[in-house]
Amino acid sequence: MVDEHERPDAGGTPARDADPDTDGVPPAPEGPPGRQVPAWVDERRPRSVYGVGQEPDARFSLANERTALAWVRTGLSLVAGGIALTSFATFADLSAVLDVVAAIACVAGAGLSVWALVGWQRNEKALRLDRPLPSPRALPVLVVGVVAFGLGLGVYAVFSAW
Amino acid sequence: MVSAAGAGDDAPRAHPSRDVGLQPERTALAWQRTILSVTVGSLVCGATALRLDQPVIVVAAAAVAIAAMLPSVLRLPEGGLPSHGHLRSWRFLVRMVLLVSALGAVGTAAALVSMLQGDG
């Protein structure tokens, strides 16, 4: 499990001072005697997230970061799908309906990537406050959207084949 | 203990300051995947805009690609471990979301132009 090395210092507190001899790490150079020099002042943004609660296990924060990046990539693949559709439309001289679908996909992808920021904040806050993780609200929206996207394109394909 | 890894040492200890789950590495790879995807997406968008004869969209798509790649080219990866307590991913996350949103806007513009050209 996590030992002392992997646990980031709680924000702003000079944790080293409690046990300066940990692992033979020399204590940080002190300022004038009698004055506490914090090892590290937590200035991370956004303060609405980092200003509350306690520092969680860094691995959970990293997992949260990867989750947010996965959301960004999901939005990005929607954007890429829209761009690919436009690209095919220019090659094959397809109908303007597809261009409308492509534009909707691009906008939806951008919105989904913005949601990644919101979701990251919610999760990180829950981690810091040691609360249950919030439900992934964007997931049903994404599923419904992708299903509608696929069904719409399928119906379009069937009708254009006739 | 860090030993000379003898034959009987069946449980080689990882470096103490390294997460055995390789979480920082996995996170760095996730970042690289995302940056690469943005770059590829904007290049495809640029190619589409080239076919549409829209130099403005081409330049915008190329700008997104460059803006995605440039920081990772100019800045050496710090490889800072999370145990250092210096996770400052918010800025990069915001930047990435802005890039994807910009690409979405450029792609929308390309789709609209394609639609208008198809009508014309």
Coordinates of C-alpha atoms in Angstrom, one line a residue:
Chain A
M1 CA 0.0 0.0 0.0
V2 CA 0.9 3.6 0.1
D3 CA 3.7 4.5 2.4
E4 CA 4.9 7.8 3.5
H5 CA 6.8 8.5 0.3
E6 CA 3.7 8.5 -1.8
R7 CA 1.5 10.6 0.3
P8 CA 1.6 14.2 -0.8
D9 CA 1.8 16.7 1.9
A10 CA -1.5 18.1 3.0
G11 CA -1.9 21.5 1.5
G12 CA 0.2 24.1 3.1
T13 CA 1.0 22.2 6.3
P14 CA 4.6 21.7 7.1
A15 CA 4.2 18.0 7.6
R16 CA 7.9 17.4 7.6
D17 CA 8.4 19.3 10.8
A18 CA 6.6 16.6 12.7
D19 CA 9.3 14.1 11.8
P20 CA 12.2 15.7 10.2
D21 CA 14.3 12.6 10.1
T22 CA 12.0 10.6 7.8
D23 CA 14.1 8.6 5.4
G24 CA 17.1 10.7 6.1
V25 CA 15.7 13.5 4.0
P26 CA 17.3 16.6 5.4
P27 CA 14.8 19.1 6.6
A28 CA 14.1 22.0 4.4
P29 CA 16.3 25.0 5.1
E30 CA 14.5 27.1 7.7
G31 CA 14.1 30.8 7.6
P32 CA 15.0 33.0 10.5
P33 CA 14.7 31.1 13.8
G34 CA 11.2 31.1 15.3
R35 CA 9.5 31.5 11.9
Q36 CA 7.7 28.7 10.3
V37 CA 8.5 28.2 6.6
P38 CA 5.8 26.0 5.1
A39 CA 7.3 23.3 2.9
W40 CA 4.8 24.1 0.1
V41 CA 1.9 26.4 -0.1
D42 CA -1.0 24.9 -2.0
E43 CA -1.8 27.4 -4.7
R44 CA -3.4 24.9 -7.1
R45 CA -6.4 26.0 -9.0
P46 CA -9.4 25.8 -8.9
R47 CA -9.6 26.9 -5.3
S48 CA -13.2 25.7 -5.1
V49 CA -11.8 22.2 -5.4
Y50 CA -8.3 22.4 -3.7
G51 CA -9.5 24.7 -1.0
V52 CA -11.8 22.1 0.6
G53 CA -11.2 18.8 2.3
Q54 CA -8.0 16.9 2.6
E55 CA -5.5 15.7 0.1
P56 CA -6.6 12.2 -1.2
D57 CA -4.4 9.4 -2.2
A58 CA -2.6 10.8 -5.3
R59 CA -3.5 7.7 -7.2
F60 CA -7.2 8.5 -6.9
S61 CA -6.5 12.0 -8.2
L62 CA -4.6 10.6 -11.1
A63 CA -7.4 8.2 -11.9
N64 CA -9.8 11.1 -11.8
E65 CA -7.6 13.0 -14.2
R66 CA -7.5 10.0 -16.6
T67 CA -11.3 9.8 -16.4
A68 CA -11.6 13.5 -17.3
L69 CA -9.2 12.9 -20.2
A70 CA -11.3 9.9 -21.3
W71 CA -14.3 12.2 -21.4
V72 CA -12.3 14.8 -23.4
R73 CA -11.3 12.0 -25.9
T74 CA -15.0 10.9 -26.1
G75 CA -16.0 14.4 -27.0
L76 CA -13.0 14.6 -29.4
S77 CA -14.2 11.4 -31.2
L78 CA -17.6 13.0 -31.7
V79 CA -15.9 16.0 -33.2
A80 CA -13.7 13.8 -35.3
G81 CA -16.8 11.8 -36.4
G82 CA -18.4 15.0 -37.5
I83 CA -15.3 16.1 -39.4
A84 CA -15.0 12.7 -41.0
L85 CA -18.6 13.0 -42.1
T86 CA -18.0 16.4 -43.6
S87 CA -14.9 15.0 -45.3
F88 CA -16.8 12.2 -46.9
A89 CA -19.6 14.6 -47.9
T90 CA -17.0 16.6 -49.8
F91 CA -15.6 13.5 -51.5
A92 CA -18.9 11.8 -52.4
D93 CA -21.0 15.0 -52.8
L94 CA -23.5 13.7 -50.3
S95 CA -26.7 15.5 -49.2
A96 CA -26.7 18.5 -46.9
V97 CA -28.4 16.5 -44.2
L98 CA -25.2 14.9 -43.4
D99 CA -23.5 18.2 -43.0
V100 CA -26.1 19.2 -40.5
V101 CA -25.6 15.9 -38.6
A102 CA -21.8 16.6 -38.7
A103 CA -22.2 20.1 -37.3
I104 CA -24.4 18.7 -34.5
A105 CA -21.8 16.1 -33.7
C106 CA -19.1 18.7 -33.6
V107 CA -21.0 20.9 -31.2
A108 CA -22.0 18.0 -29.0
G109 CA -18.4 16.8 -28.9
A110 CA -17.2 20.3 -27.8
G111 CA -20.0 20.3 -25.1
L112 CA -19.0 16.9 -23.9
S113 CA -15.4 17.9 -23.5
V114 CA -16.4 20.9 -21.4
W115 CA -18.4 18.5 -19.3
A116 CA -15.1 16.7 -18.6
L117 CA -14.0 19.8 -16.6
V118 CA -17.2 19.8 -14.6
G119 CA -17.1 16.1 -13.9
W120 CA -13.4 16.3 -12.9
Q121 CA -14.3 19.1 -10.4
R122 CA -17.2 17.1 -8.9
N123 CA -15.2 13.9 -8.5
E124 CA -12.1 15.6 -7.1
K125 CA -14.2 17.5 -4.6
A126 CA -15.9 14.3 -3.6
L127 CA -12.5 12.6 -3.2
R128 CA -11.2 15.4 -1.1
L129 CA -14.3 15.5 1.1
D130 CA -14.3 11.7 1.4
R131 CA -17.8 11.5 0.1
P132 CA -19.3 9.0 -2.3
L133 CA -18.6 9.9 -5.9
P134 CA -21.4 11.7 -7.8
S135 CA -23.2 9.8 -10.4
P136 CA -21.9 10.2 -14.0
R137 CA -24.6 12.5 -15.2
A138 CA -23.2 12.8 -18.7
L139 CA -23.2 9.1 -19.3
P140 CA -27.0 8.7 -20.1
V141 CA -26.9 11.8 -22.2
L142 CA -24.0 10.4 -24.2
V143 CA -25.6 7.0 -24.7
V144 CA -28.9 8.5 -25.8
G145 CA -27.1 10.9 -28.1
V146 CA -24.9 8.2 -29.7
V147 CA -27.9 5.9 -30.1
A148 CA -29.9 8.7 -31.7
F149 CA -26.9 9.6 -33.9
G150 CA -26.5 6.0 -35.1
L151 CA -30.2 5.4 -35.6
G152 CA -30.6 8.6 -37.6
L153 CA -27.6 7.8 -39.8
G154 CA -29.0 4.3 -40.3
V155 CA -32.4 5.5 -41.3
Y156 CA -30.7 8.0 -43.6
A157 CA -28.7 5.2 -45.2
V158 CA -31.7 3.1 -45.8
F159 CA -33.7 5.9 -47.4
S160 CA -30.8 7.1 -49.5
A161 CA -30.3 3.5 -50.8
W162 CA -33.8 3.5 -52.2
Chain B
M1 CA 15.9 -2.8 0.6
V2 CA 17.6 -2.1 -2.7
S3 CA 19.7 -5.1 -3.2
A4 CA 21.7 -6.5 -6.1
A5 CA 18.6 -8.5 -7.1
G6 CA 19.9 -11.9 -6.3
A7 CA 18.3 -15.0 -7.7
G8 CA 16.4 -15.6 -4.5
D9 CA 14.9 -12.1 -4.5
D10 CA 11.6 -13.1 -6.0
A11 CA 9.9 -9.9 -5.0
P12 CA 11.9 -7.1 -6.5
R13 CA 11.0 -3.9 -4.7
A14 CA 10.1 -1.0 -6.8
H15 CA 11.9 2.2 -6.3
P16 CA 10.4 3.6 -3.1
S17 CA 9.3 6.9 -4.8
R18 CA 7.6 5.1 -7.6
D19 CA 4.0 4.0 -7.6
V20 CA 3.9 0.3 -8.4
G21 CA 0.6 0.7 -10.2
L22 CA 2.4 3.1 -12.6
Q23 CA -0.4 5.6 -12.1
P24 CA 1.7 8.6 -13.2
E25 CA 2.9 6.8 -16.3
R26 CA -0.6 5.8 -17.2
T27 CA -1.8 9.3 -16.7
A28 CA 1.0 10.7 -18.9
L29 CA 0.0 8.2 -21.6
A30 CA -3.6 9.4 -21.3
W31 CA -2.4 12.9 -21.9
Q32 CA -0.3 11.8 -24.9
R33 CA -3.3 10.0 -26.4
T34 CA -5.4 13.0 -26.0
I35 CA -2.9 15.4 -27.5
L36 CA -2.3 13.0 -30.4
S37 CA -6.0 12.7 -31.0
V38 CA -6.5 16.4 -31.1
T39 CA -3.6 16.8 -33.5
V40 CA -4.8 14.1 -35.8
G41 CA -8.4 15.4 -35.7
S42 CA -7.3 18.9 -36.6
L43 CA -5.1 17.6 -39.4
V44 CA -8.1 15.7 -40.8
C45 CA -10.2 18.8 -40.4
G46 CA -7.5 20.8 -42.3
A47 CA -7.5 18.3 -45.1
T48 CA -11.3 18.6 -45.4
A49 CA -11.1 22.3 -45.5
L50 CA -8.4 22.1 -48.2
R51 CA -10.9 20.2 -50.3
L52 CA -13.5 22.8 -49.5
D53 CA -11.2 25.6 -50.6
Q54 CA -11.5 27.4 -47.3
P55 CA -8.0 28.7 -46.4
V56 CA -9.3 30.3 -43.2
I57 CA -10.5 27.0 -41.9
V58 CA -7.3 25.4 -42.9
V59 CA -5.3 27.9 -41.0
A60 CA -7.6 27.5 -38.0
A61 CA -7.3 23.8 -38.0
A62 CA -3.5 24.0 -38.3
A63 CA -3.4 26.4 -35.4
V64 CA -5.3 24.0 -33.3
A65 CA -2.9 21.2 -34.2
I66 CA 0.1 23.4 -33.4
A67 CA -1.3 24.6 -30.2
A68 CA -1.9 21.0 -29.1
M69 CA 1.6 19.8 -30.0
L70 CA 3.7 22.9 -29.1
P71 CA 3.6 22.6 -25.3
S72 CA 4.6 19.0 -25.4
V73 CA 7.5 19.8 -27.8
L74 CA 8.8 22.9 -26.0
R75 CA 8.4 21.7 -22.5
L76 CA 10.3 18.7 -21.3
P77 CA 8.0 16.3 -19.5
E78 CA 8.7 16.9 -15.8
G79 CA 7.7 13.4 -14.9
G80 CA 6.9 14.8 -11.5
L81 CA 5.5 12.2 -9.2
P82 CA 2.2 12.9 -7.5
S83 CA 4.0 12.3 -4.2
H84 CA 5.7 15.6 -4.8
G85 CA 2.3 17.2 -4.2
H86 CA 2.5 19.3 -7.3
L87 CA -0.3 18.0 -9.4
R88 CA -1.3 21.0 -11.4
S89 CA -3.3 19.4 -14.1
W90 CA -6.2 21.9 -14.0
R91 CA -4.5 24.3 -16.4
F92 CA -3.7 21.6 -18.9
L93 CA -7.1 20.1 -18.6
V94 CA -8.7 23.5 -19.3
R95 CA -6.3 24.0 -22.2
M96 CA -7.2 20.6 -23.7
V97 CA -10.9 21.3 -23.4
L98 CA -10.4 24.6 -25.1
L99 CA -8.6 23.0 -27.9
V100 CA -11.3 20.3 -28.4
S101 CA -13.9 23.0 -28.3
A102 CA -12.0 25.1 -30.8
L103 CA -11.7 22.0 -33.0
G104 CA -15.5 21.5 -32.6
A105 CA -16.1 25.0 -33.7
V106 CA -13.8 24.6 -36.7
G107 CA -15.4 21.4 -37.7
T108 CA -18.9 23.0 -37.4
A109 CA -17.7 25.8 -39.7
A110 CA -16.4 23.2 -42.2
A111 CA -19.7 21.3 -42.1
L112 CA -21.7 24.5 -42.6
V113 CA -19.5 25.6 -45.5
S114 CA -19.8 22.2 -47.0
M115 CA -23.6 22.4 -46.6
L116 CA -23.7 25.8 -48.3
Q117 CA -21.4 24.7 -51.1
G118 CA -23.6 21.6 -51.6
D119 CA -26.6 23.9 -52.0
G120 CA -24.9 26.3 -54.3

